[in-house]
mmCIF file of N, CA and C in Angstrom:
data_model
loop_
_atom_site.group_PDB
_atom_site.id
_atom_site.type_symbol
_atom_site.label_atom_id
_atom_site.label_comp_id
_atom_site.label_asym_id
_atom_site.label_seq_id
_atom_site.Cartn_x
_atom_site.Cartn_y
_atom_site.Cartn_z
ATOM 1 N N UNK A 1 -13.049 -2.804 18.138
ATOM 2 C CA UNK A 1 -13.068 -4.098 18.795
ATOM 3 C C UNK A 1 -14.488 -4.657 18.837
ATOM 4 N N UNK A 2 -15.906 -3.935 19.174
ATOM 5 C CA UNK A 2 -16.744 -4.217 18.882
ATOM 6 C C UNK A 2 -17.100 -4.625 17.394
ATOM 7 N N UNK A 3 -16.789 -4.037 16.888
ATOM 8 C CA UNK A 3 -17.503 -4.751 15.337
ATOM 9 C C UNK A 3 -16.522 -6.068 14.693
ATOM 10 N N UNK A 4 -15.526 -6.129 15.072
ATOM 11 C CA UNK A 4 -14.305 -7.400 15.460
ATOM 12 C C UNK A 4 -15.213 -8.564 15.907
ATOM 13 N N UNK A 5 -15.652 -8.297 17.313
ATOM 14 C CA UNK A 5 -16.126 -9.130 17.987
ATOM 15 C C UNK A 5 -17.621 -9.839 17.403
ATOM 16 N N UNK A 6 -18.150 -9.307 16.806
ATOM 17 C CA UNK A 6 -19.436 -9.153 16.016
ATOM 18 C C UNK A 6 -19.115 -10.064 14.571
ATOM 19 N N UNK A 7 -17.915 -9.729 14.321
ATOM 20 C CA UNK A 7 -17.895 -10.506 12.458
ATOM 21 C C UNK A 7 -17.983 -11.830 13.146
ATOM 22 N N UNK A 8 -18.682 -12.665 11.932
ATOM 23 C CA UNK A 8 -18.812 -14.062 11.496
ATOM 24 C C UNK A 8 -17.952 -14.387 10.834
ATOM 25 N N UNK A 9 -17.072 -13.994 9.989
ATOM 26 C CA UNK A 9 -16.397 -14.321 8.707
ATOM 27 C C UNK A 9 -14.868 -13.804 8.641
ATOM 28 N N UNK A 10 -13.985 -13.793 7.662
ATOM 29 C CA UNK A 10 -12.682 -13.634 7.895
ATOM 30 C C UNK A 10 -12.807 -11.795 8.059
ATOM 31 N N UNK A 11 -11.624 -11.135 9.371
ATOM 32 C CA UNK A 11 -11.526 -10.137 9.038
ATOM 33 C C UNK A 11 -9.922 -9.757 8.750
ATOM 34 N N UNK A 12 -9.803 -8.724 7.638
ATOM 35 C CA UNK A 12 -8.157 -8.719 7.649
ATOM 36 C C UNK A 12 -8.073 -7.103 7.560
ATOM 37 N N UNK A 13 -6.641 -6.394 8.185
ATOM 38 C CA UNK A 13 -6.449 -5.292 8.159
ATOM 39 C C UNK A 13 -5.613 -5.011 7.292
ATOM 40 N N UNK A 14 -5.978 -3.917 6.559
ATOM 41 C CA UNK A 14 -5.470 -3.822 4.932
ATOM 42 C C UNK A 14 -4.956 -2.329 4.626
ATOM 43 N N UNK A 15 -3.579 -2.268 4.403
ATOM 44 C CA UNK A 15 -3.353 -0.737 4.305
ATOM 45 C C UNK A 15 -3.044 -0.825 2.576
ATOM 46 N N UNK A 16 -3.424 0.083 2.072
ATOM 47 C CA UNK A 16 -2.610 -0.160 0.314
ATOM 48 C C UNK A 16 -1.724 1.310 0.658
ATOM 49 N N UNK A 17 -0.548 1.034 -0.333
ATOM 50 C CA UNK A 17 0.433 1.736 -0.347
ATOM 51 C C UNK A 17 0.114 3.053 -0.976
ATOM 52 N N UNK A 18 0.727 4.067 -1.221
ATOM 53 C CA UNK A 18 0.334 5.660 -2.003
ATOM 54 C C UNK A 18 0.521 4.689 -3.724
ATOM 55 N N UNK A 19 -0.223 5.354 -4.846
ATOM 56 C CA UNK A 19 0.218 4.818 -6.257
ATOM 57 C C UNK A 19 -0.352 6.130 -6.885
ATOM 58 N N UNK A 20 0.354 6.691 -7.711
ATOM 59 C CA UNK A 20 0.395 7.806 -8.656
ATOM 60 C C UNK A 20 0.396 7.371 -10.130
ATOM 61 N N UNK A 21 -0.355 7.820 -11.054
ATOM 62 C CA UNK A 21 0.023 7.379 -12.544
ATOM 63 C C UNK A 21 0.050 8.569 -13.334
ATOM 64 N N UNK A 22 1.053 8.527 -13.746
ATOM 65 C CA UNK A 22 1.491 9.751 -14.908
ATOM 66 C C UNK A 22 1.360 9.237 -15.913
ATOM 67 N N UNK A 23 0.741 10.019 -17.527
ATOM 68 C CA UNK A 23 0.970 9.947 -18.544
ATOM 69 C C UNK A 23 1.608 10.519 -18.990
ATOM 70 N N UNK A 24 2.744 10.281 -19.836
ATOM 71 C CA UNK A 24 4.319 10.903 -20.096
ATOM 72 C C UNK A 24 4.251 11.216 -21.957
ATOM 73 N N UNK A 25 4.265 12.342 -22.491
ATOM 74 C CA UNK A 25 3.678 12.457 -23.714
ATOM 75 C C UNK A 25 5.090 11.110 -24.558
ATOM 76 N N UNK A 26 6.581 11.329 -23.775
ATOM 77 C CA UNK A 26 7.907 10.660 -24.342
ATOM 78 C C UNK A 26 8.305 9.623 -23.462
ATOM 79 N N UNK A 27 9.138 9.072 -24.472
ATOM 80 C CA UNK A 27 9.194 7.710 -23.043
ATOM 81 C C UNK A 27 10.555 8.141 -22.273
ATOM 82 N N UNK A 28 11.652 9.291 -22.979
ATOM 83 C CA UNK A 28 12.656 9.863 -22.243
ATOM 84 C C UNK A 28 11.834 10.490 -20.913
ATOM 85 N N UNK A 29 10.738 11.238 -21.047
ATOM 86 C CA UNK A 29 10.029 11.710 -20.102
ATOM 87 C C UNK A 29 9.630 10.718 -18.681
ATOM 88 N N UNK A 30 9.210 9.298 -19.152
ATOM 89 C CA UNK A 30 8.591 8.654 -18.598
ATOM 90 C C UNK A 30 10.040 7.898 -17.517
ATOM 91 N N UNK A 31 11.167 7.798 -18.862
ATOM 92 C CA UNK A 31 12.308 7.223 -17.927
ATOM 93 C C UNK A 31 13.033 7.831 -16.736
ATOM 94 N N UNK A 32 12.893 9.294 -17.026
ATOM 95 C CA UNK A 32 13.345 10.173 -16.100
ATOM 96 C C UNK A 32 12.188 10.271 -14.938
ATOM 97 N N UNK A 33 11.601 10.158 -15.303
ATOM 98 C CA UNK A 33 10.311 10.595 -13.548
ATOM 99 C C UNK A 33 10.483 8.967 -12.978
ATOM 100 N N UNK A 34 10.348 7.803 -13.353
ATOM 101 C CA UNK A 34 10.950 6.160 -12.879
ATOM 102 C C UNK A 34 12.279 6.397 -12.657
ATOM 103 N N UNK A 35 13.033 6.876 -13.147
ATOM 104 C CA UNK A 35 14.598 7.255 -12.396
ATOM 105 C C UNK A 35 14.778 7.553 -10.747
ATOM 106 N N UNK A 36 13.532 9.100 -10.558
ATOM 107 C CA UNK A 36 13.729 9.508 -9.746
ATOM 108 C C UNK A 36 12.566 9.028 -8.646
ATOM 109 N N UNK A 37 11.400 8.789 -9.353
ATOM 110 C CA UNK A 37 10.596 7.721 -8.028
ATOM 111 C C UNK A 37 11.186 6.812 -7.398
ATOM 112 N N UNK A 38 12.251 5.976 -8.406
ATOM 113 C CA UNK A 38 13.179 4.363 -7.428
ATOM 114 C C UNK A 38 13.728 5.449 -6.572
ATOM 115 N N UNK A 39 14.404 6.361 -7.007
ATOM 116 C CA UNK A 39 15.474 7.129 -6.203
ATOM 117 C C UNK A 39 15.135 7.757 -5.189
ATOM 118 N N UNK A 40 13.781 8.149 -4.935
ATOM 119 C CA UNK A 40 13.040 8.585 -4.067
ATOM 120 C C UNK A 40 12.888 7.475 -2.848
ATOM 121 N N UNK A 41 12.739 6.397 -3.064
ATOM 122 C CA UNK A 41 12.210 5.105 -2.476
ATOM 123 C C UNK A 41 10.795 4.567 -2.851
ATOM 124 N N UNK A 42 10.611 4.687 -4.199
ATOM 125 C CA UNK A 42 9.093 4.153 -4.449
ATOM 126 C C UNK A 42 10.097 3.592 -5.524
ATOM 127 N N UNK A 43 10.107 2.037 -4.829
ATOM 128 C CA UNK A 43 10.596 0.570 -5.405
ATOM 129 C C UNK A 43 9.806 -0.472 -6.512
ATOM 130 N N UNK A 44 8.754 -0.095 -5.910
ATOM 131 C CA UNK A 44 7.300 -0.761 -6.790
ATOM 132 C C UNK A 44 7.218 0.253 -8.064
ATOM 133 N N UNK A 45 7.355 0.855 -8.883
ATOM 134 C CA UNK A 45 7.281 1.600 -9.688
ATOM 135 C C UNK A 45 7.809 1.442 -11.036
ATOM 136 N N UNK A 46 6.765 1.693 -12.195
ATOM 137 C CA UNK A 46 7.210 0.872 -13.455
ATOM 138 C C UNK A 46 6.774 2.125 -14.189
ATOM 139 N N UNK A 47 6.751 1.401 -15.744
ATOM 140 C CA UNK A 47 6.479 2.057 -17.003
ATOM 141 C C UNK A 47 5.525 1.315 -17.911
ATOM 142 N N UNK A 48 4.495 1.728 -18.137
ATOM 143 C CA UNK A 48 3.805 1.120 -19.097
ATOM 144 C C UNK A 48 3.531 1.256 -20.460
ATOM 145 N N UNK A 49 3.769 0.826 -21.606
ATOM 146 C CA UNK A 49 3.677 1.823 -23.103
ATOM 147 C C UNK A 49 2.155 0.300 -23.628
ATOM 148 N N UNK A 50 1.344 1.097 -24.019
ATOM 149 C CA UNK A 50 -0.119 0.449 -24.011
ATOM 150 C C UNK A 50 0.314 0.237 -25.667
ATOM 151 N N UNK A 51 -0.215 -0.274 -26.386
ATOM 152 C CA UNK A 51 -0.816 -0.957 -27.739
ATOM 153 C C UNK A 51 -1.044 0.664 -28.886
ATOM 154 N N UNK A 52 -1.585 1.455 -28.149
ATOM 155 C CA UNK A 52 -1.786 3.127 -28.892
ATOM 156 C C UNK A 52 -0.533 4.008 -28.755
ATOM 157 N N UNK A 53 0.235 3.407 -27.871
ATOM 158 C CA UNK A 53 1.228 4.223 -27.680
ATOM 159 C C UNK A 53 1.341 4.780 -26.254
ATOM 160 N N UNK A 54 0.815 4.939 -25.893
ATOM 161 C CA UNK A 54 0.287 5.867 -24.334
ATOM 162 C C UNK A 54 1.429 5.224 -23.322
ATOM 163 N N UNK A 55 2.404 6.371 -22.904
ATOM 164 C CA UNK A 55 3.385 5.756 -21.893
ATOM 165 C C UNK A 55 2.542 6.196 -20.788
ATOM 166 N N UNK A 56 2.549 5.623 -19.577
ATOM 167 C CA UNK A 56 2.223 5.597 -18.568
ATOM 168 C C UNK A 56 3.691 5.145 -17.603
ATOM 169 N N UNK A 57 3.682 5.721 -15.959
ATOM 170 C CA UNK A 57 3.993 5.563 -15.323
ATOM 171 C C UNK A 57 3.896 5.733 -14.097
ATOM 172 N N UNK A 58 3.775 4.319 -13.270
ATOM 173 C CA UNK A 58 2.903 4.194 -12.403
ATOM 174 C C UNK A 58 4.175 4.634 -10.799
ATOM 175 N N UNK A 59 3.940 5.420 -10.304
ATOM 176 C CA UNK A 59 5.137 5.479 -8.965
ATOM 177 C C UNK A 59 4.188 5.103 -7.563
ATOM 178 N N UNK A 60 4.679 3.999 -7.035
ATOM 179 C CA UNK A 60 4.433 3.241 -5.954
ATOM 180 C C UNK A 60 4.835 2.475 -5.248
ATOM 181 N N UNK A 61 5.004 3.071 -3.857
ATOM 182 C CA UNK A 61 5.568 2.655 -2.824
ATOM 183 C C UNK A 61 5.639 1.229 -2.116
ATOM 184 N N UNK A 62 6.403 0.979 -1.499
ATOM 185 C CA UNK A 62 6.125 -0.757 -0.946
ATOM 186 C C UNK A 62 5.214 -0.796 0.337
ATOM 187 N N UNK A 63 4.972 0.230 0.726
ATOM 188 C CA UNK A 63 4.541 0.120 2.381
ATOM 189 C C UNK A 63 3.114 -0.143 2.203
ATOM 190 N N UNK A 64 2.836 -1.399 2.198
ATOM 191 C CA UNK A 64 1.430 -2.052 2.034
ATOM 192 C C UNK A 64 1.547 -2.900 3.612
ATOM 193 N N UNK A 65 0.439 -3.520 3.953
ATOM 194 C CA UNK A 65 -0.107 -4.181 5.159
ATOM 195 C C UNK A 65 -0.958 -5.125 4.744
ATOM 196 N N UNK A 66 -1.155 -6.300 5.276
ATOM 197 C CA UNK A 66 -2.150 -6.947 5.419
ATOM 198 C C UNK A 66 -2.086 -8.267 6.097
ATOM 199 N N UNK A 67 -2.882 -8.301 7.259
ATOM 200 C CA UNK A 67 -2.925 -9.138 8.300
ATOM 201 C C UNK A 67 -4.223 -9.749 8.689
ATOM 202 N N UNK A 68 -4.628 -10.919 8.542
ATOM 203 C CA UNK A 68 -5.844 -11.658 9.589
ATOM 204 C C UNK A 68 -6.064 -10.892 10.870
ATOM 205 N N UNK A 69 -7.172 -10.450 10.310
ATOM 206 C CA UNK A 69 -7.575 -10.351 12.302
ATOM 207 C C UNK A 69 -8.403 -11.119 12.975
ATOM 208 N N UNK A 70 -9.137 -12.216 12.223
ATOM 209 C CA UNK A 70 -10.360 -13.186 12.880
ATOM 210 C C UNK A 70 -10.641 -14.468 11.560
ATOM 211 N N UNK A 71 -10.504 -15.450 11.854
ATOM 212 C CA UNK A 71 -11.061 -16.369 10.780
ATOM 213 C C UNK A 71 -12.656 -17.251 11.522
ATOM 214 N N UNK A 72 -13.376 -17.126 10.537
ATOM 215 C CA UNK A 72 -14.564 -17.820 10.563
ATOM 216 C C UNK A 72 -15.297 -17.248 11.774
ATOM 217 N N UNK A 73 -15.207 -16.011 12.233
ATOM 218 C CA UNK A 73 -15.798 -15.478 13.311
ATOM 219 C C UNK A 73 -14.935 -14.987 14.862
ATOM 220 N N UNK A 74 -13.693 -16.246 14.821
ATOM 221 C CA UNK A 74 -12.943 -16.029 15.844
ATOM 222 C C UNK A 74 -12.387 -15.470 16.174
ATOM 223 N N UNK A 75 -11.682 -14.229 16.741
ATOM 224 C CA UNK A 75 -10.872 -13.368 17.179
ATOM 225 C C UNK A 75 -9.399 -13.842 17.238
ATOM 226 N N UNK A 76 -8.511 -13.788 16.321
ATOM 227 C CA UNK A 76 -7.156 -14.323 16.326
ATOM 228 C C UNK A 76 -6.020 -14.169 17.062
ATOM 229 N N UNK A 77 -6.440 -12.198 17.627
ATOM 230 C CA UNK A 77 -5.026 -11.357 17.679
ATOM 231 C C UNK A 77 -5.975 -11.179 19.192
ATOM 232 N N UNK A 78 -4.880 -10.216 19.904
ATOM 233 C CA UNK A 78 -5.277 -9.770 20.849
ATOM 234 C C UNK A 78 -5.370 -8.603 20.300
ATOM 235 N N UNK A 79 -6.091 -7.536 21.435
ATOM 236 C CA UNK A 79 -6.494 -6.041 21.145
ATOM 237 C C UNK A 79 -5.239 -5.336 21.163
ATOM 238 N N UNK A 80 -3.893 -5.749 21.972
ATOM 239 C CA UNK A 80 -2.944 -5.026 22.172
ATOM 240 C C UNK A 80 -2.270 -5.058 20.569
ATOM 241 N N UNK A 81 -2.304 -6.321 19.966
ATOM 242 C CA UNK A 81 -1.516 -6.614 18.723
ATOM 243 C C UNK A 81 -2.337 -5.758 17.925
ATOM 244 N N UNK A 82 -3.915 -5.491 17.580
ATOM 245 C CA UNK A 82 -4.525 -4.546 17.158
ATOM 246 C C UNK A 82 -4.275 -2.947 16.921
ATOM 247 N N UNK A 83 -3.921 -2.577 18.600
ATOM 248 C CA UNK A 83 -3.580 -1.611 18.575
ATOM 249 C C UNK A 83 -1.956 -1.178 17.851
ATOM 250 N N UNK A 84 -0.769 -2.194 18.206
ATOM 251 C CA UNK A 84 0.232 -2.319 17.572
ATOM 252 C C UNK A 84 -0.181 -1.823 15.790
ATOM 253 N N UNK A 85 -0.473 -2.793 15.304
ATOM 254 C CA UNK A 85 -1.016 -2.467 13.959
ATOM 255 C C UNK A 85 -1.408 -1.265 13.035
ATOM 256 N N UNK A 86 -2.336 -1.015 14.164
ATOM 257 C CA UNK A 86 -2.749 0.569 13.521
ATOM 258 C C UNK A 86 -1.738 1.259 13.578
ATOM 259 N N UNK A 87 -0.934 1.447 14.713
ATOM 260 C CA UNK A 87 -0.105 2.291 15.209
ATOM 261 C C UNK A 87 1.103 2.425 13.605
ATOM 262 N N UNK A 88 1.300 1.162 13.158
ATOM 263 C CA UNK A 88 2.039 0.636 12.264
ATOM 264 C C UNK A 88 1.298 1.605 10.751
ATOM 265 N N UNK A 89 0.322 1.153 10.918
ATOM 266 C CA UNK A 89 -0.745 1.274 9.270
ATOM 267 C C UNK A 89 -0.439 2.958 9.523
ATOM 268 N N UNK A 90 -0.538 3.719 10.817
ATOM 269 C CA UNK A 90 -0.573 4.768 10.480
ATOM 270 C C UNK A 90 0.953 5.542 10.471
ATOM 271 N N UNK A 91 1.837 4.790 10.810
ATOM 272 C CA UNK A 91 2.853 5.675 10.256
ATOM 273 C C UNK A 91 3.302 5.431 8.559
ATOM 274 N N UNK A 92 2.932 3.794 8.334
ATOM 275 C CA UNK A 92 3.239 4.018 7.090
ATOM 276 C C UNK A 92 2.253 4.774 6.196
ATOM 277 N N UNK A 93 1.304 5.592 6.390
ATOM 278 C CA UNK A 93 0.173 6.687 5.795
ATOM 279 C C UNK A 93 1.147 8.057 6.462
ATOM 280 N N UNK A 94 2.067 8.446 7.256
ATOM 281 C CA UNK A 94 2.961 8.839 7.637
ATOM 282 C C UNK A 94 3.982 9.296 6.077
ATOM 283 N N UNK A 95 4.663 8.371 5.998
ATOM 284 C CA UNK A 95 5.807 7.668 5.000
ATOM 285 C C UNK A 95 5.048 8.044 3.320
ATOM 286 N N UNK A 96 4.138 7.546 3.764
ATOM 287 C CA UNK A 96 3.362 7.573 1.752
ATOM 288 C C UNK A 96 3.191 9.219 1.653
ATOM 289 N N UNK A 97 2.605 10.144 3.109
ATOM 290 C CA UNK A 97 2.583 11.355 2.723
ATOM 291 C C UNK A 97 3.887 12.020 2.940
#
């Protein structure tokens, strides 16, 4: 809350979701591990086949965050909604592990 109170400028609270990238030597390989990440609940999760060939596949979750907490110096939220938040950011770091 002190260093909150202190910014001049926009502050926002930012959780990024878990993201894993596998390189899959086959793309049967690559389809089966994206099979079971959606199936897992990592919704965000694709396949990439690059220009050389290189399958990639990226497994990643939706549980991202991001909220204003102050524009141009001002304090937006209250401390209670603050605390709410974290409480939030940290179960979904909960969920990703």
């Amino acid at each position: 809350m002190t260093a909150l109170e202190k910014a001049t400028g926009d502050v926002v609270l930012k959780f990024e979701p878990f993201v894993l990238h596998v390189l899959c030597q086959e793309l049967q390989d690559a389809q089966l591990l994206h099979s079971v990440a959606v199936n897992s609940g990592f919704r965000n999760s694709g396949i990439t086949v690059g220009k050389g060939g290189k399958i990639m596949v990226a497994v990643r979750s939706t549980h991202c965050l991001e909220v204003p907490l102050s524009h141009r110096g001002k304090l937006m939220v209250s401390e209670e909604y603050i605390e709410f938040l974290i409480h939030i950011a940290n179960q979904k770091m909960e969920e990703n592990i």
